[in-house]
Each structure stands twice: as structure tokens, then as C-alpha cells.
Coordinates of C-alpha atoms in Angstrom, one line a residue:
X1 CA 90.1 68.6 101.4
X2 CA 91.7 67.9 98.2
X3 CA 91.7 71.7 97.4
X4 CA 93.7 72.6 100.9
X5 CA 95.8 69.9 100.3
X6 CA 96.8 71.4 96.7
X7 CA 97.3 74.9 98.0
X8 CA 99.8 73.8 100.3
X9 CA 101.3 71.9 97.4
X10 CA 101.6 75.4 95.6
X11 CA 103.0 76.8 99.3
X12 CA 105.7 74.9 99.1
X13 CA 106.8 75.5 95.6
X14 CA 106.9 79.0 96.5
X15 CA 109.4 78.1 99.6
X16 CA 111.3 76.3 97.2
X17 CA 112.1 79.0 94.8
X18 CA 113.0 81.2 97.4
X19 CA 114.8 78.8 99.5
X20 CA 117.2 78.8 96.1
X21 CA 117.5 82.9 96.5
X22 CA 118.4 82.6 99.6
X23 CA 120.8 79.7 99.5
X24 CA 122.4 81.4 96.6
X25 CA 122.7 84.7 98.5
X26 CA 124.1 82.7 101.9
X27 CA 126.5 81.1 99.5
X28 CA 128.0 84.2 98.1
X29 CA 127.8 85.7 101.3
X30 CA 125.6 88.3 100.1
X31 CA 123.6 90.0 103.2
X32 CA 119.9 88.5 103.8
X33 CA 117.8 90.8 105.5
X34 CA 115.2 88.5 106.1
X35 CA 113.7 85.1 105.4
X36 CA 109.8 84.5 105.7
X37 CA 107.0 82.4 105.6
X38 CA 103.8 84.2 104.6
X39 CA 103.1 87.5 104.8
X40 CA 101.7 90.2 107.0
X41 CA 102.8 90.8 110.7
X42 CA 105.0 88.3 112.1
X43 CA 103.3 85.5 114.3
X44 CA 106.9 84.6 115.0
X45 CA 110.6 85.5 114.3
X46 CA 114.5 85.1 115.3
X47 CA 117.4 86.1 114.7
X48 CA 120.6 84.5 113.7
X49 CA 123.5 86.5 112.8
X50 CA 122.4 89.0 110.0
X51 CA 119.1 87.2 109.0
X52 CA 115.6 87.1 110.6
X53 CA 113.2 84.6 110.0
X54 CA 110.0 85.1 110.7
X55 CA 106.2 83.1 110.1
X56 CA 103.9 85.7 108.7
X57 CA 99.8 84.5 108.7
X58 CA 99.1 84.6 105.2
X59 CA 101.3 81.5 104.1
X60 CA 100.2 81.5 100.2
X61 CA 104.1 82.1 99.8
X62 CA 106.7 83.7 101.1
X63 CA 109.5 85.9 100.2
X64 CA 113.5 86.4 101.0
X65 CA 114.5 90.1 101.5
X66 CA 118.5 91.2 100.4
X67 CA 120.2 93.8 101.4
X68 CA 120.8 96.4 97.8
X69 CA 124.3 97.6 99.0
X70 CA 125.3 94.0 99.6
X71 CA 124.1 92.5 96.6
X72 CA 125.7 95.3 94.6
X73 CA 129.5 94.9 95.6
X74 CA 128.7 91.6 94.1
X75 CA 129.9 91.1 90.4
X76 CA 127.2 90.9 88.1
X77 CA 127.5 86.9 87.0
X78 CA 126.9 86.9 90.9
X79 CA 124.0 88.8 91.2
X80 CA 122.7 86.8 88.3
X81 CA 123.2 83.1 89.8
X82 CA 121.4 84.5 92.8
X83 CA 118.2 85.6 90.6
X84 CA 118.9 82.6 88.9
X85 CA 119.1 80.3 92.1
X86 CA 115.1 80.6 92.5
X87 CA 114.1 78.8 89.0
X88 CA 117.3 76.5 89.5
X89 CA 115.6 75.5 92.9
X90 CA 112.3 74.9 91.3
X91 CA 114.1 72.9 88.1
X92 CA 116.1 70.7 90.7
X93 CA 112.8 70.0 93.3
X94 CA 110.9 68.8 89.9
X95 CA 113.3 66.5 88.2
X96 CA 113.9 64.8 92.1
X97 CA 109.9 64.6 92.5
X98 CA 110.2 63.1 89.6
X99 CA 112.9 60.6 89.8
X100 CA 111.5 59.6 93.6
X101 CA 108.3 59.0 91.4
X102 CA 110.0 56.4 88.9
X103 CA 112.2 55.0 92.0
X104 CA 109.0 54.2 93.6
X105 CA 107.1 53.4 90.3
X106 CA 104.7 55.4 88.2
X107 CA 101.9 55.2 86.2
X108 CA 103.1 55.5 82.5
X109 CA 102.0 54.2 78.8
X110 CA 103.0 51.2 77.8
X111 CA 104.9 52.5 74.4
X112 CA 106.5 55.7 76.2
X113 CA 109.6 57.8 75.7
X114 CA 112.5 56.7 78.1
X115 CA 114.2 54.1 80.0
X116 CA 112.5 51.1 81.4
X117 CA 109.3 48.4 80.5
X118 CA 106.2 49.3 81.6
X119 CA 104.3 46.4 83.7
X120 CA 100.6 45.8 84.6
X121 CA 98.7 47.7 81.9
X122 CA 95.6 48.5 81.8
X123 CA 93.2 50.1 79.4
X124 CA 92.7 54.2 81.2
X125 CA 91.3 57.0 80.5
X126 CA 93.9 59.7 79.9
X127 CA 91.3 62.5 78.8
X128 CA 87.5 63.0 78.5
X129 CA 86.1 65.9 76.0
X130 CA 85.1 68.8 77.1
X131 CA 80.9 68.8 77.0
X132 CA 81.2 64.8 75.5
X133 CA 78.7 62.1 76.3
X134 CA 81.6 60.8 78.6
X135 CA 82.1 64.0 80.7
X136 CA 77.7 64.0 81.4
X137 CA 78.0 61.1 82.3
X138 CA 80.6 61.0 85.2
X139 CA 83.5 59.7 83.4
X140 CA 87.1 61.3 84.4
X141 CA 90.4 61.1 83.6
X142 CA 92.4 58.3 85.4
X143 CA 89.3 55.9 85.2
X144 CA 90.5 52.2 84.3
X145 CA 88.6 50.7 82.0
X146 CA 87.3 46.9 83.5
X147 CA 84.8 46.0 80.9
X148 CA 82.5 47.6 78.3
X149 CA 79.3 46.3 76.9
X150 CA 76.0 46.8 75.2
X151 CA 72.8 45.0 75.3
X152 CA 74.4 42.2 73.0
X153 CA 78.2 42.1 73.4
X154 CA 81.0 42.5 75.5
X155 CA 84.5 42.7 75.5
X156 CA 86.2 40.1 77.3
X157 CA 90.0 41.7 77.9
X158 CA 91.5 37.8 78.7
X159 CA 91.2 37.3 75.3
X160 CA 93.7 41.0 74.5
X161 CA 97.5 41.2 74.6
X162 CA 97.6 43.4 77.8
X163 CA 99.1 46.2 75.6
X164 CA 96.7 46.3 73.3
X165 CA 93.6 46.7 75.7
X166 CA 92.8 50.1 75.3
X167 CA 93.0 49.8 70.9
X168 CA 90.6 47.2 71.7
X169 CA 87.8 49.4 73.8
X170 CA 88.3 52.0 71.2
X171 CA 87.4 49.6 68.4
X172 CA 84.4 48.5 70.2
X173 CA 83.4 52.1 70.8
X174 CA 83.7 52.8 67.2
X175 CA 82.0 49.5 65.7
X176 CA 79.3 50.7 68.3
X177 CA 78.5 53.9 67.7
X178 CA 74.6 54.3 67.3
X179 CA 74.2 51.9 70.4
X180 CA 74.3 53.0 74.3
X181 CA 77.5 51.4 75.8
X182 CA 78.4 50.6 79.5
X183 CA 81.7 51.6 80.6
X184 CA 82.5 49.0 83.6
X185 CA 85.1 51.3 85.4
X186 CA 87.3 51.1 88.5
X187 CA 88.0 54.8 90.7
X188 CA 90.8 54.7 92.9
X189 CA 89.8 51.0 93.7
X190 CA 86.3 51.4 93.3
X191 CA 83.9 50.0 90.6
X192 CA 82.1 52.4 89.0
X193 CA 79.0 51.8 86.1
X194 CA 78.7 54.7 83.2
X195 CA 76.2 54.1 80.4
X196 CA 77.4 56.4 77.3
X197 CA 76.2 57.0 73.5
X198 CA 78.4 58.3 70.8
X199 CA 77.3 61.8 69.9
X200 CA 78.6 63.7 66.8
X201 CA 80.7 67.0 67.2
X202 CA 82.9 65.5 69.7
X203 CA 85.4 64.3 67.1
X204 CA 85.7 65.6 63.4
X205 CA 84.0 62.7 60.8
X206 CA 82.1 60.5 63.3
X207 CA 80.3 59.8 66.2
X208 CA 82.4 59.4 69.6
X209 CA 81.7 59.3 73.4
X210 CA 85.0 61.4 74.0
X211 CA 87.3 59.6 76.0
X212 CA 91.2 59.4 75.0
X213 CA 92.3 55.7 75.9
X214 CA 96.0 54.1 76.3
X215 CA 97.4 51.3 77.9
X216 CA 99.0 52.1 81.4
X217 CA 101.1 50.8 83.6
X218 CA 103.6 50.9 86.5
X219 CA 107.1 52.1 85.1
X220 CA 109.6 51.5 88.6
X221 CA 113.2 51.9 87.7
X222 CA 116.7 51.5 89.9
X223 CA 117.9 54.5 91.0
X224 CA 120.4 55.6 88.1
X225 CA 117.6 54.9 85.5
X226 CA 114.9 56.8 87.6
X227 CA 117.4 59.9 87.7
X228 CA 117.3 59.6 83.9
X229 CA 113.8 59.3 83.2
X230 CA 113.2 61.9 85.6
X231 CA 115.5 64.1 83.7
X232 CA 114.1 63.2 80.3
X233 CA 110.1 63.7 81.1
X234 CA 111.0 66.6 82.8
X235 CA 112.8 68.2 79.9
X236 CA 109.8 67.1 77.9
X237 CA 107.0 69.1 79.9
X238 CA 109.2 72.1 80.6
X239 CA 109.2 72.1 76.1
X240 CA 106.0 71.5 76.0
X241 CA 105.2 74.3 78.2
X242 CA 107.7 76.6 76.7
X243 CA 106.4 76.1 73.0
X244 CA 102.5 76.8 74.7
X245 CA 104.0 79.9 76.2
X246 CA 105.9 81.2 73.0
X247 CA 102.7 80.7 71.0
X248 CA 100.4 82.2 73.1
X249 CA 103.4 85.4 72.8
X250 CA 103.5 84.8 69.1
X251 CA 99.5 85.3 69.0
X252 CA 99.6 88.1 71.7
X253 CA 101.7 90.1 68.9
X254 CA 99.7 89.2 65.9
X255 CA 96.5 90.5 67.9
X256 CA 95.1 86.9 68.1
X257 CA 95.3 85.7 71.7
X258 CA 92.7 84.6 73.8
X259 CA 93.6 85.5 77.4
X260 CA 90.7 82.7 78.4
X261 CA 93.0 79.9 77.5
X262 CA 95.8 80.8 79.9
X263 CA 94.7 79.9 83.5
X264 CA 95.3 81.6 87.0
X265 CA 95.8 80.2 90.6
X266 CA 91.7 79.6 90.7
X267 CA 92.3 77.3 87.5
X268 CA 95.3 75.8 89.1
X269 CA 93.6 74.6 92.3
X270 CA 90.3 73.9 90.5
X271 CA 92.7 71.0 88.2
X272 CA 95.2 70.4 90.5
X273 CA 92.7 69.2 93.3
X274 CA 92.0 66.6 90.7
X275 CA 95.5 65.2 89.8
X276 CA 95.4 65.5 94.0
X277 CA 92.2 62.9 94.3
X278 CA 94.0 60.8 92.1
X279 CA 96.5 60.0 94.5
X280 CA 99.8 59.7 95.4
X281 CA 100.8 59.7 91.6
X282 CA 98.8 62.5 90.7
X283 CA 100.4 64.7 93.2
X284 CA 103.9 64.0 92.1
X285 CA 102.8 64.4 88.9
X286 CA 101.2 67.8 88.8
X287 CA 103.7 69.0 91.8
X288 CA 106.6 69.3 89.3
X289 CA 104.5 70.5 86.5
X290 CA 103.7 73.4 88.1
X291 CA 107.5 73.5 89.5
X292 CA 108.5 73.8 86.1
X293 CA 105.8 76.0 85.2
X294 CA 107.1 78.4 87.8
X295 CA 110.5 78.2 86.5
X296 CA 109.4 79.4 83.0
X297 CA 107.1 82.0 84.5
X298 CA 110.0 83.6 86.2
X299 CA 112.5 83.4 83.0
X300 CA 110.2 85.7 81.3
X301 CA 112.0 89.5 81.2
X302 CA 109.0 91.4 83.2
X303 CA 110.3 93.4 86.0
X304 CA 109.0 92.2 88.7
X305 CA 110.0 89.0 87.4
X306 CA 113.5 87.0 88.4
X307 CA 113.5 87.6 84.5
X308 CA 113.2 91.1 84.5
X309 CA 115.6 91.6 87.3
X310 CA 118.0 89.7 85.3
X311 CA 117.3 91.9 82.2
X312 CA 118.0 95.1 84.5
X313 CA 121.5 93.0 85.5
X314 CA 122.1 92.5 81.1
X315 CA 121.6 96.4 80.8
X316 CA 123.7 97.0 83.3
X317 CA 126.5 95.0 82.1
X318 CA 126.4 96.5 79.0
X319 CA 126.1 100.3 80.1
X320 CA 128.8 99.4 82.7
X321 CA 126.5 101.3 84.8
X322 CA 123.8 100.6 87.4
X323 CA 120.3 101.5 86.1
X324 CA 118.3 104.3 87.7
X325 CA 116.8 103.6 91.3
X326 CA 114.2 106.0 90.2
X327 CA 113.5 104.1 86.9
X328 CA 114.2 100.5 88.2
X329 CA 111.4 101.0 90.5
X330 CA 109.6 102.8 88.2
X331 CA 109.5 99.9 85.9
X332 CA 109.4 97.0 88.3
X333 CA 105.6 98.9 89.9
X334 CA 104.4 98.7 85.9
X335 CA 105.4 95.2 85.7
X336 CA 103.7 94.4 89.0
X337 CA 100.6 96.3 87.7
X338 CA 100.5 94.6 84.5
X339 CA 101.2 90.9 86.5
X340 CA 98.4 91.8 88.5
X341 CA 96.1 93.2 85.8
X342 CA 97.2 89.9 83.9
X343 CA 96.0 87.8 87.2
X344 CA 93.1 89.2 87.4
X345 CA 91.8 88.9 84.2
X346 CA 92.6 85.4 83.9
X347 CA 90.8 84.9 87.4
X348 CA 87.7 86.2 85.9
X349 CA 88.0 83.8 82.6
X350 CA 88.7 81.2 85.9
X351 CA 85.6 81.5 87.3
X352 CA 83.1 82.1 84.6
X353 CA 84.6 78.2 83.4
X354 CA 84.0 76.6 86.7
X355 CA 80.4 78.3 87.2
X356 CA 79.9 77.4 83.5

């Protein structure tokens, strides 16, 4: 169920972007053709003034249709807030997700980045290795850590500053190496028992089980401070993803890319349905990642692309000419190929990792 419930997650992402088009287009009172939900023959439509909408049966997205002879009496910095409306729409959906999020209160680490103190830490998991003695043995990201022991010692965390719990599992981890360890663990409220032993390879220099610890809590800040932190993180992961995507380019030009590390919508659902089992938190979370991811996707100058059609709307603007029908489409059926080409491949790299 988790899986459904992420793919209507990524269904409504893909409403939201266009919903910006065609708010954008409304507002400029550019012509909208149409206005649907899915694709294929219509289930259901109406009409209301100049627009249909209609519910198609495949609802993996949707898409807005303009009228060209419309759109072009427009001036140009028109045309472009229109294209532009779509990643504005997925930019403003993320940074409210996220500022509901903080309103409501979120987990976070105790020392973050930001506005606000952190309250009711707890030693978690953040990330298990890849292939690690953690990962066979059943541990996953989001665990909370409520004990660990071996045959002759324990950890007893009343006797830890609350936000230094998880330095003091990793410590014991470390001092225990060459012994099996049990990880006393809660799961969305439920205990759960993993016995683990340090293996080398996982880490460079010594032996680890392969579990990334912090301290974390709930961070719930009043509104005006929620807007801000909201703002801030989701600055920080549209970076992040930004500088992943430029050096992935960078590679791609030097001949040294590996197309395996990029993932496609089979990769998506396969982690997102696990930020979705996590709960609430987990879907807000990895809701306006991939909001933001979507944004940057689009920026990029393919045609076929909001990018691209904004790079057709630069040239123009500079020739002081409109570009070839012939050669717009022309251009804009090679960037579909290649976006599709792309997809697949990455599908295939998708599938071979989940099958192992």
C-alpha cells in the first residue's frame, strides 16, 4: 500500500506544476485549450468558457494545453512567467509542506541549521550502509535506538545527556568491535531486537556495523519561524540537489559518468515508499524533495523541457524573431527521444538494483 500511496504522492506533484501553468496562463489571460487529469480518452469533461477540463484514466500526471496564437501576442517576459509558473508552483507547494511540517513539528537533529531548539531526542538511525552487517540484519533508517548490549555490558542511556545519546552508542559500537552487539530498537512504536557484528570494508580503517547515528528530535516552531525554516531547509536540499546535478553534468562532459547513480520513477517509488512507512514525517519530507527535484528537472534547457521552452523564448528574444515551427518541433521530438532514452536507461539500472 505504501507504494500506491507514493504514486499518488508523485500525481499530485505533477497537478501542481501544471496547476502553476495554467494559473499563470488564466492570469495573463492567455487562451487555455484544455486542463486534464491523466491521460488517454476522457472519462469525463466540461466546459467553462474557453477551457475544458477533463479526467483522463491514466492519472500518472496530467498536462495543460495553450493555445500557440494566444500565447504568442503575449510579450516574451510573459510567455516566460508562464513556463516559469510550473517550477514556481512546485518551489511554493515544497517550502509550504515544509513550513506546515515545522508548524506541526518535525523530526530534526539536535545541533541543526535554523531557527528553533530541538526537544525529545533520541539516539536514530539516519543511514545504514549499503551490504553492512546492519542492512543483513534488518536494520533501517528511522530506527530509534532504545538500548544496545553484548553478552557483558550495556548501555544505560539515563546515565547520557539526551543530546549526546547517539556519540554514546557509537562509542560502544567502536570499543566493541570484535564482539556481536544487540541493537534494542523501536519501529514506528514497535520494539524491535537486531544482533549485529562489526565487519571490515564497511568504513575505511576499522571495523563497523554500518549505521550513521544522531540525536533527533521534534523541532515545532510558531508560525513566522516555521515559514523561515521552511524556507532555509528548503533552500538547502534544492543546493544540494543542484550541486549533485551539475556534477553529474560536469562528469557527463569529461566522459566519466555513471548513468546507474541517477535514479528513475522505479527508484523513486522503490525509496519513496520508505520515507512513506515512516509516516506522516516521512511523507512531508520526501513530498517536497521531490517537489524541488521537479523544479530543477524542468530548469534544465532540453526542449521538451519548461527549460528548453524557455531557451527557445531567450533565442527568440535575441533574433527578435520567432524560431522555426518546423525546427522547434524538430528539436522539442529529439529532446523527448533523448528524455525517454534517458528514462529508460536509468529504469533498467532501477531494476537490476532492486532484484540485486
Amino acid at each position: 500500500m505504501t507504494i500506491l500511496y507514493f504514486i499518488a504522492l508523485l500525481v499530485v506533484l505533477i497537478w501542481v506544476h501544471e496547476l502553476g501553468h495554467f494559473a499563470a496562463a488564466k492570469l495573463f489571460r492567455i487562451r487555455v485549450d484544455e486542463f486534464n487529469i491523466g491521460f488517454g480518452p476522457s472519462i469525463a469533461s466540461f466546459t467553462d468558457g474557453q477551457t475544458r477540463y477533463g479526467i483522463k484514466p491514466l492519472i500518472l500526471g496530467g498536462y495543460v494545453s495553450l493555445d500557440e496564437a494566444s500565447l504568442a501576442q503575449r510579450s516574451r517576459p510573459v510567455q516566460a512567467a508562464v513556463v516559469l509558473a510550473g517550477i514556481a508552483a512546485n518551489l511554493l507547494f515544497a517550502w509550504l509542506l515544509l513550513s506546515a511540517g515545522y508548524l506541526h513539528g518535525l523530526p530534526s537533529a539536535v545541533e541543526h541549521d535554523g531557527y528553533g531548539v530541538v526537544t525529545n531526542a533520541r539516539p536514530t538511525i539516519e543511514a545504514v550502509v549499503p551490504g553492512s552487517p546492519a542492512e543483513k540484519s534488518g536494520v533501517l533508517a528511522g530506527d530509534i535506538v532504545t538500548g544496545v548490549a553484548t553478552a557483558h555490558e550495556e548501555i544505560d542511556f539515563r546515565t547520557f545527556n539526551t543530546d549526546r545519546q547517539a556519540q554514546a552508542v557509537h562509542d560502544f559500537l567502536t570499543a566493541h568491535a570484535d564482539e556481536s552487539v544487540v541493537l534494542h530498537l523501536d519501529r514506528n512504536g514497535q520494539p524491535k531486537d537486531f544482533v549485529v557484528r562489526a565487519a571490515e570494508g564497511v568504513v575505511d580503517g576499522r571495523k563497523a556495523v554500518g549505521v550513521q547515528l544522531n540525536d533527533i528530535g521534534v523541532l515545532k516552531l510558531p508560525l513566522q519561524l516555521a515559514l523561515l525554516q521552511g524556507a532555509y531547509v528548503g533552500w538547502q536540499i534544492f543546493g544540494a540537489e543542484a550541486q549533485g546535478l551539475g556534477d553529474f553534468v560536469t562528469r557527463a562532459f569529461r566522459g566519466s559518468a555513471n548513468v546507474g547513480e541517477l535514479s528513475g520513477p522505479i527508484g523513486i517509488v522503490a525509496v519513496g515508499s520508505q520515507f512513506v512507512a515512516q509516516g506522516w514525517a516521512g511523507v512531508i519530507n520526501i513530498t517536497a524533495i521531490i517537489s524541488l527535484n521537479l523544479a530543477l528537472i524542468n530548469i534544465i534547457p532540453i526542449p521538451g523541457l519548461d527549460g528548453g521552452r524557455l531557451l527557445f523564448i531567450a533565442i527568440e528574444g535575441i533574433l527578435r524573431r520567432p524560431i522555426s515551427p518546423k525546427l522547434a518541433t524538430g528539436l522539442t521530438i529529439a529532446g523527448f527521444v533523448l528524455l525517454v532514452t534517458l528514462m529508460i536507461v536509468v529504469s533498467f539500472h532501477d531494476i537490476a538494483r532492486l532484484i540485486g
